[in-house]
Coordinates of C-alpha atoms in Angstrom, one line a residue:
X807 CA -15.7 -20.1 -15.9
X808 CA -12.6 -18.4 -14.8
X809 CA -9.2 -19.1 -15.5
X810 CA -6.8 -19.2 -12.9
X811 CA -3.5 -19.9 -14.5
X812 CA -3.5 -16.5 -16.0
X813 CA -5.3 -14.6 -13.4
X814 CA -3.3 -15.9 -10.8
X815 CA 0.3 -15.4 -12.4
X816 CA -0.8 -11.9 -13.6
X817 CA -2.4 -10.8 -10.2
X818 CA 0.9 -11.7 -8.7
X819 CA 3.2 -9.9 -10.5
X820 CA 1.1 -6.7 -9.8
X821 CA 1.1 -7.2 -6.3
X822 CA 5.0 -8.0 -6.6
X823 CA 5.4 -4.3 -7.5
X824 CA 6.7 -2.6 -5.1
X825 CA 3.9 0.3 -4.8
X826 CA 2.6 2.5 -2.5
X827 CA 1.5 0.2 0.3
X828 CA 4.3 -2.2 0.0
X829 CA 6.4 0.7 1.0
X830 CA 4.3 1.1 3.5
X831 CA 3.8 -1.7 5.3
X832 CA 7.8 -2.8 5.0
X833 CA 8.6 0.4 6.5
X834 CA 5.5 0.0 9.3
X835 CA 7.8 -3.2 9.7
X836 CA 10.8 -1.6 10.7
X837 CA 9.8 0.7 12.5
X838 CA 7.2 -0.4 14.9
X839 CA 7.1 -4.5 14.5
X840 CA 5.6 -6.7 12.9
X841 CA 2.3 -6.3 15.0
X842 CA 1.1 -3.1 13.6
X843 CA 2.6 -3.6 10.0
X844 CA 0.2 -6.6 10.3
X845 CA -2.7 -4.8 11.6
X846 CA -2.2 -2.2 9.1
X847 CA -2.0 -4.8 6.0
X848 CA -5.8 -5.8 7.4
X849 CA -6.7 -2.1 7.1
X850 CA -5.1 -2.3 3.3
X851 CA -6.9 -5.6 2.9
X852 CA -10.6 -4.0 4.0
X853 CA -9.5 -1.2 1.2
X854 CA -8.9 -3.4 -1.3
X855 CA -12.2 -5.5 -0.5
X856 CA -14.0 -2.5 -0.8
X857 CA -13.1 -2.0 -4.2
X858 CA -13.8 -5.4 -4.9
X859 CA -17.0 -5.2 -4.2
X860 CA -18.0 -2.0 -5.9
X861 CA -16.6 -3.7 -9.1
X862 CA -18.5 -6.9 -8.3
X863 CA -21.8 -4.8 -7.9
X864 CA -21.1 -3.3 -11.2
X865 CA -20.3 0.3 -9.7
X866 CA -16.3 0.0 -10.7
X867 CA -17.3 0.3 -14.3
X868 CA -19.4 3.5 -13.8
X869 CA -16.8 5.0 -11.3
X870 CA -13.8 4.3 -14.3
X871 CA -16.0 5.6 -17.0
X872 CA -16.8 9.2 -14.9
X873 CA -13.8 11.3 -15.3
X874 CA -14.8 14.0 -13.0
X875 CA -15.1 11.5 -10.0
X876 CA -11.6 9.7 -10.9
X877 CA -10.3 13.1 -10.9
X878 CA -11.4 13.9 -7.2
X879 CA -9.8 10.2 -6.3
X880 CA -7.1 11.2 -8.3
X881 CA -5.8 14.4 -6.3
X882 CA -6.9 12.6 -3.1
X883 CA -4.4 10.2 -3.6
X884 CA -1.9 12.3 -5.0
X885 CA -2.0 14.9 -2.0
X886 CA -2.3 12.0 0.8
X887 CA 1.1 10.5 -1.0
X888 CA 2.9 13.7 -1.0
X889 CA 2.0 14.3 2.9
X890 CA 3.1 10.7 4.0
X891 CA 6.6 11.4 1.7
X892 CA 6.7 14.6 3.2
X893 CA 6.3 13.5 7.0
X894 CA 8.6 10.5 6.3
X895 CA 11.7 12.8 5.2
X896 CA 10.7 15.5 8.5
X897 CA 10.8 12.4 10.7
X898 CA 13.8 11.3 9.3
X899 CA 15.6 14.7 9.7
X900 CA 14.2 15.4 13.3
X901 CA 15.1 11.9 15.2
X902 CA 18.1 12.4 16.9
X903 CA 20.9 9.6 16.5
X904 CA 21.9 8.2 19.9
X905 CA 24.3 5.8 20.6
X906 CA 24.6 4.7 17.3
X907 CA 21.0 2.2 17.0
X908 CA 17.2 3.4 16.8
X909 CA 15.3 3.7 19.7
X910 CA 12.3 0.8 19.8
X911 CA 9.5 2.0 18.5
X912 CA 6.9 4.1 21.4
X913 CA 4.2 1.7 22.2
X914 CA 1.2 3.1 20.1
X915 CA -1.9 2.3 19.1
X916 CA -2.3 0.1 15.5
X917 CA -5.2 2.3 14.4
X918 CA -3.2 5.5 12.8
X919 CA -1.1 2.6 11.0
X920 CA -4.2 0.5 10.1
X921 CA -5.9 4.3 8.9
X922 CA -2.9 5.6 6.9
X923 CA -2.8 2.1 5.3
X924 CA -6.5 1.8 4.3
X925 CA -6.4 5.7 3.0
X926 CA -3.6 4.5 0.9
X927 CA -5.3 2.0 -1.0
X928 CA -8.6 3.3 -0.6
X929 CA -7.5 6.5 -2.0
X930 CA -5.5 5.2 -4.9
X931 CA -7.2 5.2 -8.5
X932 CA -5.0 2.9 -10.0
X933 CA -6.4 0.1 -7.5
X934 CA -10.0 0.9 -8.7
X935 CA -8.9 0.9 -12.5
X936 CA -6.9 -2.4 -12.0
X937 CA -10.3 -4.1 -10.5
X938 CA -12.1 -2.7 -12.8
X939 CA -10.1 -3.8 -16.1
X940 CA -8.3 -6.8 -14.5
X941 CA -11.1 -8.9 -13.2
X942 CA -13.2 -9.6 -16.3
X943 CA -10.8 -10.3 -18.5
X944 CA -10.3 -14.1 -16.6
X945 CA -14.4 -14.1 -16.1
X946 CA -17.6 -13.8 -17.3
X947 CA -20.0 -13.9 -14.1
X948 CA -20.4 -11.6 -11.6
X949 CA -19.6 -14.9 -9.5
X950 CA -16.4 -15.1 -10.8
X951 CA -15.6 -11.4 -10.1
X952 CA -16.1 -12.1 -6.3
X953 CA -14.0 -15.2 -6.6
X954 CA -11.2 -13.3 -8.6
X955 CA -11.3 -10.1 -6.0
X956 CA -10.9 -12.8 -3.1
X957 CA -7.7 -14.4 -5.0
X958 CA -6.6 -11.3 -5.6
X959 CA -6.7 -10.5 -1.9
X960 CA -5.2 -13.5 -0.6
X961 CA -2.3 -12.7 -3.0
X962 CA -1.9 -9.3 -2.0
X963 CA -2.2 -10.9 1.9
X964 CA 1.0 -13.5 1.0
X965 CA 3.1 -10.9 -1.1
X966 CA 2.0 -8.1 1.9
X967 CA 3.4 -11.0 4.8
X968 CA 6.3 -11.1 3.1
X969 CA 7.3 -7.4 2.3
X970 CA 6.5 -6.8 6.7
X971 CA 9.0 -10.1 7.2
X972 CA 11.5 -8.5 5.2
X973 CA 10.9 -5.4 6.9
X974 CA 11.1 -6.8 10.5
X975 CA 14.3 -9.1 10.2
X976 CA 15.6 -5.8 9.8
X977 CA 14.4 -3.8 12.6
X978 CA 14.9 -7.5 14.8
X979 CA 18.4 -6.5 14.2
X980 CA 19.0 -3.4 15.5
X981 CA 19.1 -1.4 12.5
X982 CA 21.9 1.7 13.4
X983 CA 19.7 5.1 13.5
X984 CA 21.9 6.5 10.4
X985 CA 20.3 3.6 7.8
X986 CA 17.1 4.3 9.9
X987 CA 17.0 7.7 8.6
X988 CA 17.8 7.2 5.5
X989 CA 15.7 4.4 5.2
X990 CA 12.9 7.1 6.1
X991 CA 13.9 9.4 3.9
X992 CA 14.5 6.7 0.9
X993 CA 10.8 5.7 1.8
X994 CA 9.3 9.6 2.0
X995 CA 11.5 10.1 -1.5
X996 CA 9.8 7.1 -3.1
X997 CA 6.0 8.0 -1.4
X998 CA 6.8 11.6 -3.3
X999 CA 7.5 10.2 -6.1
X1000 CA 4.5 8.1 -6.5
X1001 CA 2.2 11.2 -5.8
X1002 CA 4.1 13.0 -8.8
X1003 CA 3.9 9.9 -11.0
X1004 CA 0.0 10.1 -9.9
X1005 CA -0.6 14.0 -10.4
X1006 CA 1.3 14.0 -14.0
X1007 CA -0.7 10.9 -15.1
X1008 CA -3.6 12.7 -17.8

């Protein structure tokens, strides 16, 4: 049996949240479309369905119960956060401000966006944790767990959709290269933030 009222209203108000790759993938948005803040919410998504299955197979449980490995994930995390915050501000400080508007974004490949997006979630313990605790509490099979994980990842795909349509009615309308910039540096800010949040957590 599982019960989807609760599971499904409680799944969507964590994926609401505005986290680490929700900041992500609105700013992958504005910045370079949203073609690669799509791609890279599929690289999230295959994160995300990793962890899934580890807690299906019965592995999240042993993962959240060994400190020492959480602790490696932890700092992981917590360092990959601080270098995205970091790059995010540098960005924002070197791009010159012509004319007033951003530039379009260089054509580039969706692979570092899909990486940097799957690092993120992959990296992040809370994810692992929130599998691991959230799931059986609306099930008692391991049945259920699968179908749980895949509700939980078509929610994070709708909430993720809209987070990159926010993100790219903005950049469809010419955002001026001054909110750019500080829309980089609000983003590195809130990326550092999260790492310290992470890194003081006992």
């Amino acid at each position: 049996m599982v019960n989807w009222v609760a599971f499904l209203s409680t799944a969507t108000l964590v994926s609401l949240m505005p986290g680490a790759n929700q900041l992500l993938g609105l700013s992958n948005a504005v910045r370079y479309g949203p073609g690669p803040a799509i791609a890279g919410l599929g690289g999230r998504l295959a994160a995300l369905a990793v962890l899934v299955g580890l807690v299906a197979a019965g592995l999240g449980a042993v993962l959240a119960a060994s400190a020492a490995t959480l602790t490696v994930i932890k700092w992981v995390g917590v360092v990959y956060l601080a270098w995205i915050g970091i790059s995010a501000v540098r960005q924002a400080l070197r791009s010159p401000i012509a004319n007033g508007v951003v530039d379009p974004p260089a054509a580039r490949g969706v692979w570092p966006v899909v990486t940097k997006e799957f690092v993120v979630a992959i990296s992040n313990p809370k994810a692992l944790l929130m599998f691991a605790a959230l799931l059986p509490q609306f099930t008692t099979s391991a049945d259920g767990l699968v179908l749980l994980g895949a509700g939980a990842l078509g929610i994070e795909l709708v909430v993720g959709l809209g987070y990159i349509t926010v993100g790219s009615v903005l950049g469809a309308r010419g955002i001026k290269a001054r909110a750019q910039r500080r829309l980089d540096v609000a983003t590195g800010v809130c990326f550092l933030g999260i790492a310290g949040l992470l890194a003081a957590e006992a």
